Amino acid sequence: MSNNDVVITGLGATTPLGGDVASTWDGLLTGRSGVSTLHAEWVEKFDLPVKIAARLAVDPTEVLPRVQARRLDRSEQVAVIAARQAWADAGHNEDTVEPERLAVVVGTGIGGANTLLDQDDLLETTGLRKVSPLTVPMLMPNGPAAHVGLELKARAGVHAPVSACASGAEGLAWGWRMLKTGEADVVVAGGAEACIAAITMAGFAQARTMSTRNDDPERASRPWDVNRDGFVLGEGAGIMVLEREEFAKARGAKIYGRLSGIGTSADSYHITGPDPEGTGQARAITAALRSAGLDPKDVDHVNAHATSTPAGDVGETVAVRKAIGEHPVLTAPKGALGHLLGAAGAVEAIATVLSIRDGVIPPTLNLENQDPGVVQEIASGEPRKMDIRAAVSDSFGFGGHNVALAFTPA
């Protein structure tokens, strides 16, 4: 493994709080909610018990050319939009990095669910002739990564980790490994998801993992609050441009910070439920600190996965306590963003980097009565101003996937 640091030179996002990083970050700091009532016909048609979600603040069809948008699934659209932002933010063009030294890693939890449903409806109602020849490229989970790779002409590798709600964070972890092993000089990495659809909403509702606070959508997602009743489904994408420090400095790039270490593990406990002892999650966090050369006492902040589910929120704090201790200040962006599934880890990693850069931790929205099982200090109410020497961003997913990312200042 190379000792060369991995630095962050570009950020891109489109989320329920805004169509770019700046508006999303402002929404987190000012305590805005991206959750609202769903008005899709299928909500009433199937009498779904959940009638709220965190839709994108800016529809992708308002950003992309009409013909391109029609040829992409919504999950691919958001990936391309966020990647373009990050690429431009990093100051890259076709001459700044050789294609053979450029890689893409964009994870997703579900992929092209909307395309699959829409094209199946066409097949059932109108027959074969109306089914799009682009159906498979639009529904495949590697579609977001593939389209970003095609746009940027990346030839060092295009990869698509699929690890449920840890997918976006695993995309960043995979990018870190590629840079450390010398497979690339630049990796465009993150996650994308857009699967607010009848079948996903119905499935999560039947599993009783989603909030049914339909009469008060903006206060439905409430991580660590005693009255939390489940997560709110969201959509979006988050992309980072990661580079070998030596390469970035040689081209005079601005540097947001460092992805100093990564850790992954698996619970092997339950397909949907986290290990209540937090053992696997703690191992991932410990591995991230080890690879970053950090001591637990160096970590001032944890950007938590905390989804607003009764079981998951407290278990994560147990893991943080085991791996780091009780001293870090925690926050949970899902109170404002909802749960972006495969994009969540990437968007929240961006928030972690900006917290370090700006010396401020966004408040956890809707935390009114903290669960007594959570002993750590939680940023809530107002942004918390503090110098952050190191921060960890957690992401966990169905199947027992655990990813922890350790960030440090530039």
Coordinates of N, CA and C in Angstrom, one line a residue, residues 127-316:
G127 N -47.8 -4.4 -25.0 CA -47.1 -5.4 -25.7 C -45.6 -5.0 -26.0
L128 N -44.9 -6.0 -26.6 CA -43.5 -5.9 -26.8 C -43.0 -4.7 -27.5
R129 N -43.7 -4.2 -28.5 CA -43.2 -3.1 -29.4 C -42.9 -1.8 -28.6
K130 N -43.6 -1.6 -27.5 CA -43.5 -0.3 -26.8 C -42.3 -0.4 -25.8
V131 N -41.8 -1.6 -25.5 CA -40.7 -1.7 -24.5 C -39.4 -1.1 -25.1
S132 N -38.8 -0.2 -24.3 CA -37.6 0.5 -24.8 C -36.4 -0.5 -24.9
P133 N -35.6 -0.4 -26.0 CA -34.4 -1.2 -26.2 C -33.3 -0.8 -25.2
L134 N -33.5 0.3 -24.5 CA -32.6 0.7 -23.4 C -33.0 0.3 -22.0
T135 N -34.0 -0.6 -22.0 CA -34.5 -1.0 -20.7 C -33.4 -1.6 -19.8
V136 N -32.7 -2.6 -20.3 CA -31.7 -3.2 -19.4 C -30.6 -2.2 -19.0
P137 N -30.0 -1.4 -19.9 CA -29.0 -0.4 -19.5 C -29.6 0.6 -18.5
M138 N -30.9 0.8 -18.5 CA -31.5 1.8 -17.6 C -31.8 1.2 -16.2
L139 N -32.0 -0.1 -16.2 CA -32.4 -0.7 -14.9 C -31.2 -1.4 -14.1
M140 N -30.1 -1.6 -14.8 CA -29.0 -2.3 -14.2 C -28.4 -1.5 -13.1
P141 N -28.0 -2.1 -12.0 CA -27.5 -1.3 -10.8 C -26.2 -0.6 -11.2
N142 N -25.4 -1.2 -12.1 CA -24.2 -0.5 -12.5 C -24.4 0.7 -13.5
G143 N -25.7 0.9 -13.8 CA -26.0 2.0 -14.8 C -25.4 3.4 -14.4
P144 N -25.7 3.8 -13.1 CA -25.1 5.1 -12.7 C -23.6 5.2 -12.9
A145 N -22.9 4.2 -12.4 CA -21.4 4.2 -12.6 C -21.0 4.2 -14.0
A146 N -21.7 3.4 -14.8 CA -21.4 3.2 -16.2 C -21.5 4.6 -17.0
H147 N -22.6 5.3 -16.7 CA -22.9 6.5 -17.4 C -21.9 7.6 -17.0
V148 N -21.5 7.6 -15.7 CA -20.5 8.6 -15.3 C -19.2 8.3 -15.9
G149 N -18.8 7.0 -16.0 CA -17.6 6.5 -16.6 C -17.5 6.9 -18.1
L150 N -18.7 6.7 -18.8 CA -18.7 7.1 -20.2 C -18.5 8.6 -20.4
E151 N -19.2 9.4 -19.6 CA -19.1 10.8 -19.7 C -17.7 11.3 -19.5
L152 N -17.0 10.7 -18.5 CA -15.7 11.2 -18.2 C -14.5 10.4 -18.9
K153 N -14.9 9.4 -19.7 CA -14.0 8.6 -20.4 C -13.0 7.9 -19.5
A154 N -13.5 7.4 -18.4 CA -12.6 6.7 -17.4 C -12.3 5.3 -17.9
R155 N -11.0 5.0 -17.8 CA -10.6 3.7 -18.3 C -9.8 2.9 -17.3
A156 N -9.6 3.4 -16.1 CA -8.8 2.7 -15.1 C -9.7 1.7 -14.4
G157 N -11.0 1.8 -14.6 CA -12.0 0.9 -14.0 C -13.3 1.7 -13.7
V158 N -14.4 1.0 -13.9 CA -15.7 1.6 -13.5 C -16.4 0.5 -12.7
H159 N -16.7 0.9 -11.5 CA -17.3 -0.1 -10.5 C -18.5 0.3 -9.8
A160 N -19.3 -0.6 -9.4 CA -20.6 -0.3 -8.8 C -20.9 -1.2 -7.6
P161 N -20.4 -0.8 -6.4 CA -20.7 -1.6 -5.2 C -22.2 -1.5 -4.9
V162 N -22.8 -2.6 -4.6 CA -24.2 -2.7 -4.2 C -24.3 -3.3 -2.8
S163 N -24.4 -2.5 -1.8 CA -24.4 -3.0 -0.4 C -25.5 -2.2 0.3
A164 N -26.7 -2.1 -0.3 CA -27.8 -1.5 0.3 C -27.5 -0.1 0.7
C165 N -27.8 0.3 2.0 CA -27.6 1.7 2.4 C -26.2 2.1 2.7
A166 N -25.3 1.2 2.6 CA -23.9 1.5 2.7 C -23.2 1.6 1.4
S167 N -23.9 1.6 0.3 CA -23.3 1.6 -1.1 C -22.5 2.8 -1.4
G168 N -23.1 4.0 -1.1 CA -22.4 5.2 -1.4 C -21.1 5.3 -0.6
A169 N -21.1 5.0 0.6 CA -19.9 5.0 1.4 C -18.9 4.0 0.9
E170 N -19.4 2.8 0.5 CA -18.5 1.8 0.0 C -17.8 2.2 -1.3
G171 N -18.6 3.0 -2.1 CA -18.0 3.6 -3.3 C -16.8 4.4 -3.0
L172 N -16.9 5.2 -1.9 CA -15.7 6.0 -1.5 C -14.6 5.2 -1.0
A173 N -15.0 4.1 -0.2 CA -13.9 3.2 0.3 C -13.2 2.5 -0.8
W174 N -13.9 2.1 -1.8 CA -13.4 1.4 -3.0 C -12.4 2.4 -3.7
G175 N -12.8 3.6 -3.9 CA -12.0 4.6 -4.5 C -10.7 4.8 -3.7
W176 N -10.8 4.9 -2.4 CA -9.6 5.1 -1.6 C -8.6 3.9 -1.8
R177 N -9.1 2.7 -1.9 CA -8.3 1.5 -2.1 C -7.6 1.6 -3.4
M178 N -8.3 2.0 -4.5 CA -7.7 2.1 -5.8 C -6.6 3.1 -5.8
L179 N -6.7 4.2 -5.1 CA -5.7 5.2 -5.1 C -4.5 4.8 -4.3
K180 N -4.8 4.1 -3.2 CA -3.7 3.6 -2.3 C -2.9 2.5 -3.0
T181 N -3.5 1.7 -3.8 CA -2.8 0.6 -4.4 C -2.2 1.1 -5.8
G182 N -2.4 2.3 -6.1 CA -1.8 2.9 -7.3 C -2.5 2.5 -8.6
E183 N -3.7 2.1 -8.6 CA -4.5 1.7 -9.8 C -4.9 2.9 -10.5
A184 N -5.0 4.1 -9.9 CA -5.5 5.3 -10.5 C -4.9 6.5 -9.8
D185 N -4.9 7.6 -10.5 CA -4.5 8.9 -9.9 C -5.7 9.7 -9.4
V186 N -6.8 9.5 -10.1 CA -8.1 10.2 -9.7 C -9.2 9.2 -9.8
V187 N -10.1 9.2 -8.8 CA -11.3 8.4 -8.7 C -12.5 9.3 -8.4
V188 N -13.5 9.2 -9.3 CA -14.8 9.9 -9.1 C -15.7 8.9 -8.4
A189 N -16.1 9.1 -7.2 CA -16.7 8.1 -6.3 C -17.9 8.6 -5.5
G190 N -18.8 7.8 -5.2 CA -19.9 8.1 -4.4 C -21.1 7.2 -4.6
G191 N -22.3 7.7 -4.5 CA -23.5 6.9 -4.6 C -24.7 7.7 -5.2
A192 N -25.6 6.9 -5.7 CA -26.8 7.5 -6.3 C -28.0 6.6 -6.1
E193 N -29.2 7.2 -5.9 CA -30.4 6.4 -5.6 C -31.6 7.2 -6.0
A194 N -32.6 6.6 -6.6 CA -33.9 7.2 -6.9 C -34.9 6.1 -7.2
C195 N -35.5 5.7 -6.1 CA -36.4 4.5 -6.1 C -37.7 4.8 -5.3
I196 N -38.1 6.0 -5.3 CA -39.4 6.3 -4.7 C -40.5 5.8 -5.6
A197 N -41.0 4.7 -5.4 CA -42.0 4.0 -6.3 C -42.9 3.1 -5.4
A198 N -44.0 2.7 -6.0 CA -45.0 2.0 -5.3 C -44.5 0.7 -4.6
I199 N -43.7 -0.1 -5.4 CA -43.2 -1.3 -4.8 C -42.2 -1.2 -3.7
T200 N -41.3 -0.2 -3.8 CA -40.4 0.0 -2.7 C -41.1 0.6 -1.5
M201 N -42.0 1.5 -1.7 CA -42.7 2.1 -0.6 C -43.5 1.0 0.1
A202 N -44.2 0.2 -0.7 CA -45.0 -0.9 -0.1 C -44.2 -1.9 0.6
G203 N -43.0 -2.2 0.1 CA -42.2 -3.2 0.7 C -41.7 -2.8 2.1
F204 N -41.1 -1.5 2.1 CA -40.6 -1.0 3.3 C -41.8 -0.8 4.3
A205 N -43.0 -0.4 3.8 CA -44.1 -0.2 4.8 C -44.5 -1.5 5.4
Q206 N -44.5 -2.6 4.6 CA -44.9 -3.9 5.1 C -43.9 -4.4 6.1
A207 N -42.6 -4.0 5.9 CA -41.6 -4.4 6.9 C -41.6 -3.5 8.1
R208 N -42.5 -2.5 8.1 CA -42.7 -1.6 9.2 C -41.4 -0.9 9.6
T209 N -40.7 -0.4 8.6 CA -39.4 0.3 8.9 C -39.6 1.8 8.6
M210 N -40.7 2.2 8.1 CA -40.9 3.6 7.6 C -41.9 4.4 8.6
S211 N -41.6 5.7 8.7 CA -42.5 6.5 9.5 C -43.9 6.7 8.8
T212 N -44.9 6.7 9.6 CA -46.3 6.9 9.1 C -46.8 8.2 9.7
R213 N -45.9 9.1 10.0 CA -46.3 10.5 10.4 C -46.7 11.3 9.2
N214 N -47.8 10.9 8.6 CA -48.2 11.5 7.3 C -48.8 12.9 7.5
D215 N -49.3 13.2 8.7 CA -49.9 14.5 8.9 C -48.9 15.6 9.3
D216 N -47.6 15.2 9.4 CA -46.6 16.1 9.8 C -45.3 15.7 9.2
P217 N -45.2 15.7 7.8 CA -44.0 15.2 7.1 C -42.7 15.8 7.5
E218 N -42.6 17.1 7.7 CA -41.4 17.7 8.0 C -40.8 17.3 9.4
R219 N -41.6 16.7 10.2 CA -41.1 16.3 11.5 C -41.2 14.8 11.6
A220 N -41.3 14.1 10.5 CA -41.4 12.6 10.5 C -40.1 11.9 10.8
S221 N -39.0 12.4 10.2 CA -37.7 11.8 10.4 C -37.0 12.5 11.6
R222 N -36.8 11.7 12.6 CA -36.4 12.2 13.9 C -35.4 11.3 14.6
P223 N -34.2 11.2 14.1 CA -33.2 10.3 14.7 C -33.0 10.5 16.1
W224 N -32.9 9.4 16.9 CA -32.6 9.4 18.3 C -33.7 10.0 19.2
D225 N -34.8 10.5 18.6 CA -35.9 11.0 19.4 C -36.7 9.8 19.9
V226 N -37.2 9.9 21.1 CA -38.0 8.8 21.7 C -39.3 8.5 20.9
N227 N -39.7 9.5 20.2 CA -41.0 9.3 19.4 C -40.7 8.9 17.9
R228 N -39.5 8.5 17.6 CA -39.2 8.1 16.2 C -40.0 6.9 15.9
D229 N -40.5 6.7 14.6 CA -41.2 5.6 14.3 C -40.8 5.0 12.9
G230 N -39.6 5.3 12.4 CA -39.1 4.8 11.2 C -38.5 5.9 10.3
F231 N -37.9 5.4 9.2 CA -37.2 6.3 8.3 C -38.2 6.9 7.3
V232 N -37.7 7.9 6.6 CA -38.4 8.5 5.4 C -37.6 8.3 4.2
L233 N -38.2 7.7 3.2 CA -37.4 7.4 1.9 C -37.1 8.6 1.2
G234 N -35.9 8.7 0.7 CA -35.4 9.9 0.0 C -34.7 9.5 -1.3
E235 N -34.2 10.4 -2.1 CA -33.5 10.2 -3.3 C -32.5 11.2 -3.5
G236 N -31.5 10.9 -4.3 CA -30.4 11.9 -4.6 C -29.1 11.2 -5.0
A237 N -28.0 12.0 -5.0 CA -26.7 11.5 -5.3 C -25.7 12.4 -4.7
G238 N -24.5 11.8 -4.3 CA -23.4 12.5 -3.8 C -22.1 11.9 -4.4
I239 N -21.3 12.8 -4.9 CA -20.1 12.4 -5.6 C -18.9 13.2 -5.1
M240 N -17.8 12.5 -4.9 CA -16.5 13.2 -4.6 C -15.5 12.9 -5.6
V241 N -14.6 13.8 -5.9 CA -13.4 13.5 -6.7 C -12.3 13.3 -5.7
L242 N -11.7 12.1 -5.7 CA -10.6 11.7 -4.8 C -9.4 11.6 -5.7
E243 N -8.2 12.1 -5.1 CA -7.0 12.0 -5.8 C -5.8 11.7 -4.9
R244 N -4.8 11.1 -5.5 CA -3.5 11.0 -4.8 C -3.0 12.4 -4.5
E245 N -2.6 12.6 -3.3 CA -2.2 14.0 -2.9 C -1.1 14.5 -3.8
E246 N -0.1 13.7 -4.1 CA 1.0 14.1 -5.0 C 0.4 14.6 -6.3
F247 N -0.5 13.8 -6.9 CA -1.1 14.2 -8.2 C -1.9 15.5 -8.1
A248 N -2.7 15.7 -7.0 CA -3.5 16.8 -6.9 C -2.6 18.1 -6.7
K249 N -1.6 18.0 -5.9 CA -0.7 19.2 -5.7 C 0.0 19.5 -6.9
A250 N 0.4 18.5 -7.7 CA 1.2 18.8 -8.9 C 0.4 19.6 -9.9
R251 N -0.9 19.5 -9.9 CA -1.8 20.2 -10.8 C -2.4 21.5 -10.2
G252 N -2.0 21.7 -8.9 CA -2.4 23.0 -8.3 C -3.9 22.9 -7.8
A253 N -4.4 21.8 -7.5 CA -5.8 21.6 -7.2 C -6.1 22.2 -5.8
K254 N -7.3 22.7 -5.5 CA -7.7 23.0 -4.2 C -8.0 21.7 -3.5
I255 N -7.8 21.7 -2.2 CA -8.1 20.4 -1.4 C -9.0 20.7 -0.3
Y256 N -10.2 20.0 -0.3 CA -11.1 20.2 0.8 C -10.7 19.5 2.1
G257 N -10.1 18.4 2.0 CA -9.7 17.6 3.1 C -9.1 16.3 2.7
R258 N -9.0 15.4 3.6 CA -8.4 14.1 3.4 C -9.4 13.0 3.7
L259 N -9.5 12.0 2.9 CA -10.1 10.7 3.3 C -9.0 9.9 3.8
S260 N -8.8 9.9 5.1 CA -7.6 9.4 5.7 C -7.6 7.9 5.9
G261 N -8.8 7.3 6.1 CA -8.9 5.9 6.4 C -10.3 5.3 6.1
I262 N -10.4 4.1 5.9 CA -11.7 3.4 5.6 C -11.7 2.1 6.4
G263 N -12.9 1.7 6.8 CA -13.1 0.4 7.4 C -14.4 -0.2 7.0
T264 N -14.4 -1.5 6.7 CA -15.6 -2.3 6.3 C -15.7 -3.5 7.1
S265 N -16.9 -4.0 7.3 CA -17.1 -5.2 8.0 C -18.5 -5.7 7.7
A266 N -18.9 -6.9 8.2 CA -20.2 -7.5 8.1 C -20.7 -8.0 9.4
D267 N -21.9 -7.8 9.7 CA -22.5 -8.3 10.9 C -22.7 -9.8 10.9
S268 N -23.2 -10.3 9.8 CA -23.6 -11.8 9.8 C -24.6 -12.1 10.9
Y269 N -25.5 -11.2 11.1 CA -26.5 -11.3 12.2 C -27.9 -11.5 11.7
H270 N -28.4 -10.6 10.8 CA -29.8 -10.6 10.4 C -29.9 -9.9 9.0
I271 N -30.8 -10.3 8.2 CA -30.8 -9.7 6.8 C -31.3 -8.2 6.9
T272 N -32.1 -7.8 7.9 CA -32.5 -6.4 8.0 C -32.1 -5.8 9.3
G273 N -32.0 -6.5 10.4 CA -31.8 -6.0 11.7 C -30.3 -5.9 12.0
P274 N -29.9 -4.7 12.6 CA -28.5 -4.6 13.0 C -28.2 -5.4 14.3
D275 N -27.0 -5.8 14.5 CA -26.6 -6.4 15.7 C -26.7 -5.4 16.9
P276 N -27.6 -5.7 17.8 CA -27.8 -4.7 18.9 C -26.6 -4.4 19.7
E277 N -25.6 -5.3 19.7 CA -24.4 -5.0 20.4 C -23.4 -4.1 19.6
G278 N -23.7 -3.9 18.3 CA -22.9 -3.0 17.5 C -21.5 -3.5 17.2
T279 N -21.3 -4.8 17.3 CA -20.0 -5.4 17.2 C -19.4 -5.2 15.8
G280 N -20.1 -5.5 14.8 CA -19.6 -5.3 13.4 C -19.4 -3.9 13.1
Q281 N -20.3 -3.0 13.5 CA -20.2 -1.6 13.2 C -18.9 -1.1 13.9
A282 N -18.7 -1.5 15.1 CA -17.5 -1.0 15.9 C -16.3 -1.5 15.2
R283 N -16.3 -2.7 14.6 CA -15.1 -3.2 13.9 C -14.8 -2.3 12.7
A284 N -15.8 -1.9 12.0 CA -15.6 -1.0 10.8 C -15.0 0.3 11.2
I285 N -15.5 0.9 12.3 CA -15.0 2.2 12.8 C -13.6 2.0 13.2
T286 N -13.3 1.0 14.0 CA -11.9 0.8 14.4 C -10.9 0.6 13.3
A287 N -11.4 -0.2 12.3 CA -10.5 -0.4 11.1 C -10.3 1.0 10.4
A288 N -11.3 1.8 10.3 CA -11.1 3.1 9.7 C -10.1 4.0 10.4
L289 N -10.1 4.0 11.7 CA -9.2 4.7 12.5 C -7.8 4.1 12.4
R290 N -7.7 2.8 12.4 CA -6.4 2.2 12.2 C -5.7 2.5 10.9
S291 N -6.5 2.4 9.8 CA -5.9 2.7 8.5 C -5.6 4.2 8.3
A292 N -6.2 5.1 9.1 CA -5.9 6.5 9.1 C -4.8 6.9 10.0
G293 N -4.4 5.9 10.9 CA -3.4 6.3 11.9 C -3.9 7.2 13.0
L294 N -5.2 7.1 13.3 CA -5.8 7.9 14.3 C -6.0 7.2 15.6
D295 N -5.9 7.9 16.7 CA -6.3 7.4 18.0 C -7.8 7.8 18.2
P296 N -8.6 6.9 18.9 CA -10.0 7.3 19.1 C -10.2 8.7 19.7
K297 N -9.2 9.1 20.6 CA -9.4 10.4 21.2 C -9.2 11.6 20.2
D298 N -8.7 11.3 19.0 CA -8.5 12.3 18.0 C -9.8 12.7 17.3
V299 N -10.8 11.8 17.5 CA -12.1 12.0 16.7 C -13.0 12.9 17.5
D300 N -13.3 14.0 16.9 CA -14.2 15.0 17.6 C -15.6 14.9 17.2
H301 N -15.9 14.3 16.0 CA -17.2 14.3 15.5 C -17.6 13.0 14.7
V302 N -18.8 12.6 14.9 CA -19.3 11.4 14.1 C -20.5 11.8 13.4
N303 N -20.5 11.7 12.1 CA -21.7 11.9 11.2 C -22.4 10.5 11.2
A304 N -23.5 10.4 11.9 CA -24.0 9.0 12.1 C -25.0 8.6 11.0
H305 N -25.1 7.3 10.9 CA -26.0 6.7 9.9 C -27.5 6.9 10.4
A306 N -27.7 6.9 11.7 CA -29.0 7.1 12.3 C -30.1 7.4 11.4
T307 N -31.0 6.4 11.2 CA -32.0 6.5 10.2 C -33.4 6.9 10.7
S308 N -33.5 7.0 12.1 CA -34.8 7.2 12.7 C -35.6 6.0 13.0
T309 N -35.0 4.8 13.0 CA -35.7 3.6 13.3 C -35.5 3.3 14.8
P310 N -36.4 2.6 15.4 CA -36.3 2.3 16.9 C -35.1 1.5 17.2
A311 N -34.8 0.5 16.4 CA -33.7 -0.4 16.7 C -32.3 0.1 16.3
G312 N -32.2 0.7 15.1 CA -30.9 1.0 14.6 C -30.2 2.2 15.3
D313 N -31.0 3.2 15.7 CA -30.3 4.4 16.2 C -29.5 4.2 17.4
V314 N -30.1 3.5 18.4 CA -29.4 3.3 19.7 C -28.2 2.3 19.5
G315 N -28.4 1.3 18.7 CA -27.3 0.3 18.4 C -26.1 0.9 17.9
E316 N -26.3 1.9 17.0 CA -25.1 2.6 16.4 C -24.3 3.4 17.5

